[in-house]
XYZ file of C-alpha atoms in Angstrom:
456
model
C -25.560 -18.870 92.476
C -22.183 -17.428 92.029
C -20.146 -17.178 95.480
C -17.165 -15.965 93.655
C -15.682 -13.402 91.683
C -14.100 -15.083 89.385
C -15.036 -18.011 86.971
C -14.961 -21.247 87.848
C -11.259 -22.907 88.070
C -9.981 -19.262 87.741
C -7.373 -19.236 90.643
C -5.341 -16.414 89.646
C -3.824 -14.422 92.413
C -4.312 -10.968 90.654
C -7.043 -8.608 91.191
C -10.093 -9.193 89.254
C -10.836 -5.532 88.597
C -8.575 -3.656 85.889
C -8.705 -0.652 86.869
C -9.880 -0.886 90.648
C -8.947 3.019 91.296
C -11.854 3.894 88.539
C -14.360 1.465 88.051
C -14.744 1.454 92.404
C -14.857 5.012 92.482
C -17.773 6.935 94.164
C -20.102 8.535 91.792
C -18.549 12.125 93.155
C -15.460 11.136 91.983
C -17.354 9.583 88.472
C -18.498 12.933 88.277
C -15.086 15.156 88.769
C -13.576 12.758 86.260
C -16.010 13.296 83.821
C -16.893 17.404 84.383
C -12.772 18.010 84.204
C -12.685 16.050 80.533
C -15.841 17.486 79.134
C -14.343 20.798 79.901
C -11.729 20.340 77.795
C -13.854 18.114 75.258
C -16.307 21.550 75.278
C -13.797 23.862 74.179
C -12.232 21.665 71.653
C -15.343 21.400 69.729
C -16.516 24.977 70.135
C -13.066 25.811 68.410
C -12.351 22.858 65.622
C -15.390 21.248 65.090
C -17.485 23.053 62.351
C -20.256 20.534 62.700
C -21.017 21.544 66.054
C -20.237 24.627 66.275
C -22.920 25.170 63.422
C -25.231 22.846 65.451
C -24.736 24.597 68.378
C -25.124 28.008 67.173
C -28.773 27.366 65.624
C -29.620 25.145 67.941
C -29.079 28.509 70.481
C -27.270 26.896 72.550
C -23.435 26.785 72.847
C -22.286 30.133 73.439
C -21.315 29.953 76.639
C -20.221 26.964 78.799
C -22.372 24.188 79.106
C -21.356 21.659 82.373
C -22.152 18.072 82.313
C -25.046 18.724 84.520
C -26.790 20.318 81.992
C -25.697 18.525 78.700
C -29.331 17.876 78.270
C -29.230 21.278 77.141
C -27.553 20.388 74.135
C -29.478 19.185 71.029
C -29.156 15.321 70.143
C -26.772 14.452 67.625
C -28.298 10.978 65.078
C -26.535 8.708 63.086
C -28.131 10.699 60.044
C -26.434 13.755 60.787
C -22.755 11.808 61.355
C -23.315 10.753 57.682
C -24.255 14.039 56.648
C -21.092 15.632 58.001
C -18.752 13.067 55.975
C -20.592 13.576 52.943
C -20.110 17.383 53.439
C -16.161 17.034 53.592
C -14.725 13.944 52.654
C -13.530 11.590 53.725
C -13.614 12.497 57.483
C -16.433 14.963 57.626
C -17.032 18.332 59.187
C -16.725 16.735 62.576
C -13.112 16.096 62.421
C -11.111 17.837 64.859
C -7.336 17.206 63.898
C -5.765 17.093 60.952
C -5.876 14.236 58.408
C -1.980 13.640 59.739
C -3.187 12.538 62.804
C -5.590 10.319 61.943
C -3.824 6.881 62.089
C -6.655 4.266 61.840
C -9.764 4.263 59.941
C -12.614 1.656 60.927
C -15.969 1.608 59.102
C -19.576 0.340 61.159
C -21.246 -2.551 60.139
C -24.129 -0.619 58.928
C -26.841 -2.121 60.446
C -29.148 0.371 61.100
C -28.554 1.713 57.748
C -25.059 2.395 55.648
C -22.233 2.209 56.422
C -20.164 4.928 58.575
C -16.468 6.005 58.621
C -15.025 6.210 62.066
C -11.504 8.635 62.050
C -9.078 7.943 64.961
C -5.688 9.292 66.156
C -3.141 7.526 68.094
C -5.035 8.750 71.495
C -8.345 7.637 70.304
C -6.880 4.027 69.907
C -5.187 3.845 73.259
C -9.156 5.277 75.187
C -10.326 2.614 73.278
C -8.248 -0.206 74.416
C -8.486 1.180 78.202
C -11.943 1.232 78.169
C -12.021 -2.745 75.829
C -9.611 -3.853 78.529
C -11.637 -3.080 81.528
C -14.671 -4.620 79.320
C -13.016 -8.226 78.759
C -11.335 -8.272 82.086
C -14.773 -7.763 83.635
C -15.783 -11.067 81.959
C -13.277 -13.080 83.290
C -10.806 -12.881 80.521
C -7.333 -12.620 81.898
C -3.869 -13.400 81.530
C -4.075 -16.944 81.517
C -7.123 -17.117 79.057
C -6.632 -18.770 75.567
C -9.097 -16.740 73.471
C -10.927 -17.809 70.164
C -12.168 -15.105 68.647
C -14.699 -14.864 65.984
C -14.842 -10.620 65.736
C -12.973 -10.001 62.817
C -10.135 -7.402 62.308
C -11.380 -6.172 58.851
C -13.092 -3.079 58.656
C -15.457 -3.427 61.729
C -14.569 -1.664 64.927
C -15.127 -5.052 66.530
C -11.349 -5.785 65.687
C -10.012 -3.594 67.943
C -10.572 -6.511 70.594
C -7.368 -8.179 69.366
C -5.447 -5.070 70.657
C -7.494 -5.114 74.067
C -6.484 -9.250 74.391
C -2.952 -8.174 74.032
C -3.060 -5.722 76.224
C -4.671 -8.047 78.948
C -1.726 -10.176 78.098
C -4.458 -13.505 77.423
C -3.547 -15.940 74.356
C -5.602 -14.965 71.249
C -6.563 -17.326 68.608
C -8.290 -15.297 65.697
C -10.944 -16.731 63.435
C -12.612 -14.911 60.844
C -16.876 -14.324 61.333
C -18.612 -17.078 59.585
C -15.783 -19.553 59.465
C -17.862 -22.173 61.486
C -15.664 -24.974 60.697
C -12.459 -23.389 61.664
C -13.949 -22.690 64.928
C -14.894 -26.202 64.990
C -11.376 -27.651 64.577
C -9.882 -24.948 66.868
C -11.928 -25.915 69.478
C -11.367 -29.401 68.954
C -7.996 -29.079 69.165
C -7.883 -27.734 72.686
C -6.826 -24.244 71.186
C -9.208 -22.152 73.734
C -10.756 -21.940 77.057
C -12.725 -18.974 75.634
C -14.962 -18.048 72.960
C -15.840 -14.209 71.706
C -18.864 -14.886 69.480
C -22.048 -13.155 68.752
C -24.907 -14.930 70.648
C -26.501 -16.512 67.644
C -23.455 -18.496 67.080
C -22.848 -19.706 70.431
C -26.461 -21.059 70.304
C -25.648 -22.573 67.089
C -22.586 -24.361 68.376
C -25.221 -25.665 71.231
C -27.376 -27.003 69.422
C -24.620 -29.285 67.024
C -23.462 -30.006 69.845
C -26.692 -31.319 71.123
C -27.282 -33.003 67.791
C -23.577 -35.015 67.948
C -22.033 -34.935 71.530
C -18.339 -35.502 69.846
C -19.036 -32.678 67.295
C -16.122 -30.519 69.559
C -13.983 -33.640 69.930
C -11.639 -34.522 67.015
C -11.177 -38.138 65.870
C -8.950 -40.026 68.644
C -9.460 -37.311 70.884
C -9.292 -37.925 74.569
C -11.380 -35.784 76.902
C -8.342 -34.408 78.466
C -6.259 -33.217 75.415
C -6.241 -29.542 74.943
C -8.134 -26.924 76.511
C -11.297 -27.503 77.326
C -14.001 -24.695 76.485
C -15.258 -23.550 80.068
C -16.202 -19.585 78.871
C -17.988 -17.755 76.590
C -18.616 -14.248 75.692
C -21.149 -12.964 73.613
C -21.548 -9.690 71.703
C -22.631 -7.807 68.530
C -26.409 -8.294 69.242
C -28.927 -9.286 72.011
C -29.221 -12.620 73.653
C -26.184 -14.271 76.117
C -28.553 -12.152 78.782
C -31.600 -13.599 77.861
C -31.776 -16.311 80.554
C -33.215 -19.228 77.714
C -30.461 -18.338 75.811
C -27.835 -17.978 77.630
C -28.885 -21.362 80.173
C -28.924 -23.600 76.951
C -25.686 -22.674 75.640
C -24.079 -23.206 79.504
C -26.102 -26.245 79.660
C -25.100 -27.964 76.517
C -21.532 -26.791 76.153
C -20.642 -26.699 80.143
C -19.539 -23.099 80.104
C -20.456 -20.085 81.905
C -21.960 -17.624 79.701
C -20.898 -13.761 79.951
C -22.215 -10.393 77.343
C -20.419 -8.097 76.307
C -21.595 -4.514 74.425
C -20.512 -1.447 72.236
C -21.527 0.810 69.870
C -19.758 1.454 66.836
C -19.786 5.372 66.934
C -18.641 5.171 69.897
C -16.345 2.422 71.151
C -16.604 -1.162 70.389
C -16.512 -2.138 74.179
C -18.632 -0.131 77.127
C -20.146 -2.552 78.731
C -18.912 -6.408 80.536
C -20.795 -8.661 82.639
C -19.133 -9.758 85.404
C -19.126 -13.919 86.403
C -22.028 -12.692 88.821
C -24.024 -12.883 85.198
C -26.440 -9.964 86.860
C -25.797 -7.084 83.416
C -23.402 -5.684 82.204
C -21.202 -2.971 83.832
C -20.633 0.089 82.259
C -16.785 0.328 81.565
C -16.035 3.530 79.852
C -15.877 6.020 83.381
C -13.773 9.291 81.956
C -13.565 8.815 78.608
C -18.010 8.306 77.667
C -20.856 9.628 79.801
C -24.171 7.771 79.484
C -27.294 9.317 79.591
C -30.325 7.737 80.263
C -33.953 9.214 77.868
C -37.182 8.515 78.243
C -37.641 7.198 73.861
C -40.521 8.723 72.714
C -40.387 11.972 74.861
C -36.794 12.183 74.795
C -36.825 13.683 77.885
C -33.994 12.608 80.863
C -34.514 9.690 83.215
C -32.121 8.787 86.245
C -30.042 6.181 86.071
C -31.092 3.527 89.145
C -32.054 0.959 89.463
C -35.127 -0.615 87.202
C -35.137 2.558 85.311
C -35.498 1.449 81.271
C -34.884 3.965 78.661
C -32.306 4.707 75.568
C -28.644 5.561 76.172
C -27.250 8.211 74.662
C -23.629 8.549 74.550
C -20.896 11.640 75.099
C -17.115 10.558 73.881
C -15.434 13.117 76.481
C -11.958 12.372 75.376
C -11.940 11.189 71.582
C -9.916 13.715 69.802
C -10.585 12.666 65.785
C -14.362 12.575 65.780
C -16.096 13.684 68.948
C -19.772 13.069 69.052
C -22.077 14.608 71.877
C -25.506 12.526 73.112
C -25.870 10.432 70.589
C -28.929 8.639 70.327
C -27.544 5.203 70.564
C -31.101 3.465 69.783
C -30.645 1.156 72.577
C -33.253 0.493 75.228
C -31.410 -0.223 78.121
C -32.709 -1.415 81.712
C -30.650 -0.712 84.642
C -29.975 -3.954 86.726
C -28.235 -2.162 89.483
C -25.713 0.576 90.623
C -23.375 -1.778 92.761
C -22.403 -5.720 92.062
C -21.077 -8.111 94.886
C -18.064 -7.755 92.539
C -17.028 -4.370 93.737
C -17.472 -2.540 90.635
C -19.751 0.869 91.860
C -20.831 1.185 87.703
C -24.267 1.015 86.557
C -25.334 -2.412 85.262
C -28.099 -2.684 82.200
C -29.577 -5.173 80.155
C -30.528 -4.324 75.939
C -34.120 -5.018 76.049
C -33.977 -4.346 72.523
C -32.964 -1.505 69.653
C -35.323 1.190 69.573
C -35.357 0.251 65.135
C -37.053 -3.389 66.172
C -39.896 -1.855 68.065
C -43.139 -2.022 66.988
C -46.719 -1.302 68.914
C -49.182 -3.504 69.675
C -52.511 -1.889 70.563
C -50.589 1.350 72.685
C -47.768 -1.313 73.919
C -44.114 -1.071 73.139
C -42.633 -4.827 71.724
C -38.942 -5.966 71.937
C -38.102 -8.313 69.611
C -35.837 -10.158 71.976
C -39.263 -10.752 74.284
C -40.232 -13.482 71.508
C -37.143 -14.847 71.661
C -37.395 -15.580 75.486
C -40.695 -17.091 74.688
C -39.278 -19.319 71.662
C -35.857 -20.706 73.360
C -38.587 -22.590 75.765
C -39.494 -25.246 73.140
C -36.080 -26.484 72.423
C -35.062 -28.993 70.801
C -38.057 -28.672 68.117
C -36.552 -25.186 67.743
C -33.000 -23.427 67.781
C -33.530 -20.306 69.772
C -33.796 -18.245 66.990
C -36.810 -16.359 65.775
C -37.535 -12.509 64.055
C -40.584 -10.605 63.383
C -41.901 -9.939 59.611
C -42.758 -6.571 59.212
C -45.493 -5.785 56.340
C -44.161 -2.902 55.691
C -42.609 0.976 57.644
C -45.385 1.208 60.072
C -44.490 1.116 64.129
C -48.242 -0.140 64.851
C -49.092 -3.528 63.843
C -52.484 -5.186 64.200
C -52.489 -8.695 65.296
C -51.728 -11.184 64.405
C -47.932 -10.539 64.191
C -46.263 -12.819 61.900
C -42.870 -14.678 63.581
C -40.715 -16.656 61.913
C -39.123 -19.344 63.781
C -36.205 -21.461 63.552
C -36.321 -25.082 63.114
C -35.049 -28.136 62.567
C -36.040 -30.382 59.360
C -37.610 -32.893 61.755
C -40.558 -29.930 62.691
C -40.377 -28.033 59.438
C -44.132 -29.424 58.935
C -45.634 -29.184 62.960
C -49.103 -27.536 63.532
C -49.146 -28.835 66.852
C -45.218 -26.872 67.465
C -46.981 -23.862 65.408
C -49.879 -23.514 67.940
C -47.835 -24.315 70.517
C -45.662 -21.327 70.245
C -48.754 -19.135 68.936
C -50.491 -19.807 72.583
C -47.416 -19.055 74.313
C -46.723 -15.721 73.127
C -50.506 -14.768 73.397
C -50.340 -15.997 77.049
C -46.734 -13.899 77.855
C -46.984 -10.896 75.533
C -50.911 -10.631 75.145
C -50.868 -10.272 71.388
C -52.054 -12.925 68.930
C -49.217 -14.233 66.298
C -49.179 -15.716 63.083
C -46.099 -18.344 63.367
C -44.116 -19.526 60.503
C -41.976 -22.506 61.092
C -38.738 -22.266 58.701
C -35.858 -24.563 58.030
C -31.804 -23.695 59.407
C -30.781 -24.019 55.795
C -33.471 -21.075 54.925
C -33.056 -18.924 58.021
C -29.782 -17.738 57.317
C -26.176 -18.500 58.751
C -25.941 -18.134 62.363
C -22.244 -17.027 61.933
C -22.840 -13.214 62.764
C -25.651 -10.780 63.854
C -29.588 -12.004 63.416
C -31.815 -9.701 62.411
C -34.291 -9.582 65.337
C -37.149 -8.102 62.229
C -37.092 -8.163 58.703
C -38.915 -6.421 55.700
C -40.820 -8.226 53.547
C-alpha cells in the first residue's frame, strides 16, 4: 500500500505536482479554463478551417455559438475523415489553420489502426504539448533527479516529443532507439538509469530474462552497487503496466515500481500519468484537451465518475496547426476515480481495451487485454503475452475463440498448459477457447507495441 506520494527513495524537497495551480483545481475552475479556450478555439475554426466549417455547415450545426456544454452537439470527427482532409490538400490538409510558415514540426502516427497520419504543428502547438507531457511524466515520479532510459524513439512518431518533456523536467535522459534490446541491456547494466520509458511488452520481456539469468542486468565484474540501480518504470504505447499480472511480475522480478503512461497520436502523445499511488492514470491535459466520455455503440454521452466505462473522445482547445473536435479516440476507458490521495482533483481511467480489438461473444463485449489478465497467471510456462486470431472482419465470433499464447521452448508442446489456460478463460470470461501455444522466436519481438488481435 503506498503511504507516500512519491516513489520509494524519492526524497526530493520539491512539490510533487507540476502544475499544482491546475491539475488541483476545482472542476468550476476546470470548466472556466476550458469554456474561455474553446471560445477562442470555436471561432478560429469557424473562420480558417475549411474542413469544419464544411462539416459544420451540413452537419446543421455551427452557425451560431456552440459552448462546451453542448459540444455534443457537434458531429464526431474519425480518423477517416483526418486522412481525407490531407489527401484533399496536401500535405497538411483542409484542416490546417495557419499557414505552411508556421508550421515548424511535422510528426507522422504510427498507423496502427490503419495508415499512417501527418500531424502539422507550430511553435505553440509544441510548447501545449510539452506542458501537458511534463505534467504527464512528473505525475509518474519522474523528476529532476531521475536518470531516464528511454526506448520511445525521436523519429517520426509523436512519441519523441518525450525527450523535449525530460528536458523540460530537467531529469537526465539516456535515449535508445525501439527495438534495440541489447543496448538497453548494456545501458542498464552500466548503471546508466534509475528509469525506464518502455512499452509494456518490453518491460515484461526484460522480466522474464531476467527471471531466466538473474545477472542478465549485471555486466561482467559488476558489483551490486555500481551505477544506478533500476528502481522505476513507465510503460506506454499500448495496454498492460495497469493490468495488475502484468504490472506485479515486472515489479516483482526487476524490484521496481511500475507506473502507465497514455496518449493519442492525433492528439498529444502524453494525457494521461499514473501517480506512485498506481490507482489509473490522471488525466493531464486541463486547458489545452477536453475529454468526453460516450457510451460506444450508441454514441450517446456518459458522465465522467466514478466506475463509468465508455470511449473518450477528445477536443484540442488550444492547438493552432490542426485542431480536431471530439474525436473518437477508440479507447474504452474506465474511470477509477475523480480525486487521488495525491492531490490531483483529475479524473483517473484505466484502457480496458481499443474499441478495434473488440469482438462479441454471444451479446457480450470482449477486451483483448481480459485474456491477458487471465494468461500472466501461469507464468513461468508463459511470458504474459497472448492475442486473439480473428477468422476474418466479423465483430461476433462463435466459440471457441482461438488465442495464441506466448511461450517458452520448454512448453512449446504442453496439452496439460493448453487445457489449463482453455479452463481458465472459460471459468473468468464464460466463453470456450481454442489455445495455441507458440514459441518467443515465432511470436514476434517484444521491442514495441503487441498486437492484442491479428488477421489471419
Amino acid at each position: 500500500m503506498v503511504t507516500t506520494n512519491r516513489l520509494r527513495g524519492d526524497d526530493c524537497e520539491k512539490d510533487w505536482i507540476w502544475e499544482r495551480e491546475v491539475e488541483t483545481a476545482s472542476p468550476e475552475e476546470v470548466q472556466r479554463l476550458g469554456s474561455a479556450a474553446w471560445e477562442r478555439q470555436y471561432r478560429r475554426l469557424r473562420e480558417a478551417s475549411p474542413f469544419y466549417a464544411r462539416k459544420w455547415r451540413e452537419a446543421g450545426v455551427g452557425g451560431t455559438f456552440v459552448g462546451l456544454n453542448d459540444l455534443h452537439n457537434l458531429p464526431f470527427t474519425t480518423k477517416d475523415e483526418l486522412r481525407q482532409a490531407l489527401d484533399e490538400d496536401p500535405p497538411f490538409g483542409s484542416n490546417l489553420c495557419v499557414s505552411a510558415d508556421q508550421v515548424k514540426r511535422v510528426y507522422q502516427t504510427s498507423g496502427t489502426s490503419g495508415a499512417p497520419s501527418v500531424l502539422a504543428l507550430t511553435r505553440g502547438d509544441m510548447e501545449s504539448w510539452t506542458i501537458m507531457g511534463t505534467r504527464t511524466y512528473y505525475a509518474t515520479g519522474i523528476h529532476e533527479h531521475s536518470s531516464v532510459l528511454t526506448t520511445f524513439g525521436a523519429g517520426p512518431f509523436v512519441a519523441g516529443h518525450t525527450h523535449f518533456v525530460l528536458l523540460r523536467i530537467g531529469s537526465r535522459s539516456v535515449p535508445v532507439a525501439p527495438g534495440d534490446t541489447e543496448r538497453v541491456i548494456f545501458g542498464l547494466r552500466a548503471g546508466l538509469a534509475d528509469t525506464l520509458l518502455s512499452t509494456a511488452s518490453f518491460a515484461q520481456y526484460l522480466a522474464n530474462r531476467l527471471e531466466k539469468d538473474p545477472s542478465a542486468l549485471r555486466g561482467e565484474g559488476q558489483g551490486e552497487g555500481r551505477g544506478a540501480a533500476l528502481t522505476h518504470v513507465v510503460t506506454g504505447g499500448e495496454p498492460g503496466g495497469g493490468i495488475p499480472t502484468i504490472r506485479d511480475h515486472i515489479q516483482r522480478v526487476l524490484g521496481v515500481t511500475v507506473t502507465e503512461v497514455m496518449g493519442i497520436g492525433d492528439i498529444a502523445p502524453s494525457l494521461f500519468g499514473e501517480c506512485t499511488h498506481q490507482q489509473g492514470m490522471h488525466f493531464c491535459g486541463a486547458g489545452h484537451v477536453w475529454v468526453e466520455l460516450i457510451d460506444p455503440d450508441t454514441r450517446e454521452p456518459i458522465a465522467i465518475e466514478t466506475g463509468a466505462v465508455g470511449e473518450m473522445v477528445y477536443t484540442t482547445l488550444t492547438r493552432e496547426a490542426m485542431p480536431v473536435v471530439r474525436f473518437l479516440g477508440g479507447d474504452i476507458a474506465r474511470i477509477e476515480g475523480t480525486t487521488c490521495q495525491c492531490g490531483r482533483t483529475t479524473f483517473r481511467q484505466r484502457v480496458l481495451g481499443r474499441r478495434d480489438d473488440m469482438f462479441i461473444v454471444r451479446g457480450v463485449n470482449v477486451y483483448p487485454t481480459a485474456i491477458l489478465s487471465i494468461v500472466g497467471d501461469f507464468r513461468p510456462r508463459v511470458t504474459g503475452r497472448a492475442r486473439v486470431v480473428r477468422r476474418g472482419a466479423e465483430t461476433s465470433i462463435e466459440p471457441p475463440i482461438p488465442v495464441e499464447v506466448e511461450v517458452t521452448e520448454r512448453h512449446e508442446s504442453d496439452p496439460a498448459l493448453v487445457a489449463q489456460l482453455e479452463n481458465a478463460i472459460h471459468s473468468k470470461l464464460m466463453f470456450r477457447s481454442q489455445v495455441e501455444l507458440v514459441l518467443e522466436s515465432d511470436f514476434g519481438e517484444p521491442g514495441y507495441k503487441t498486437k492484442l488481435t491479428v488477421r489471419k
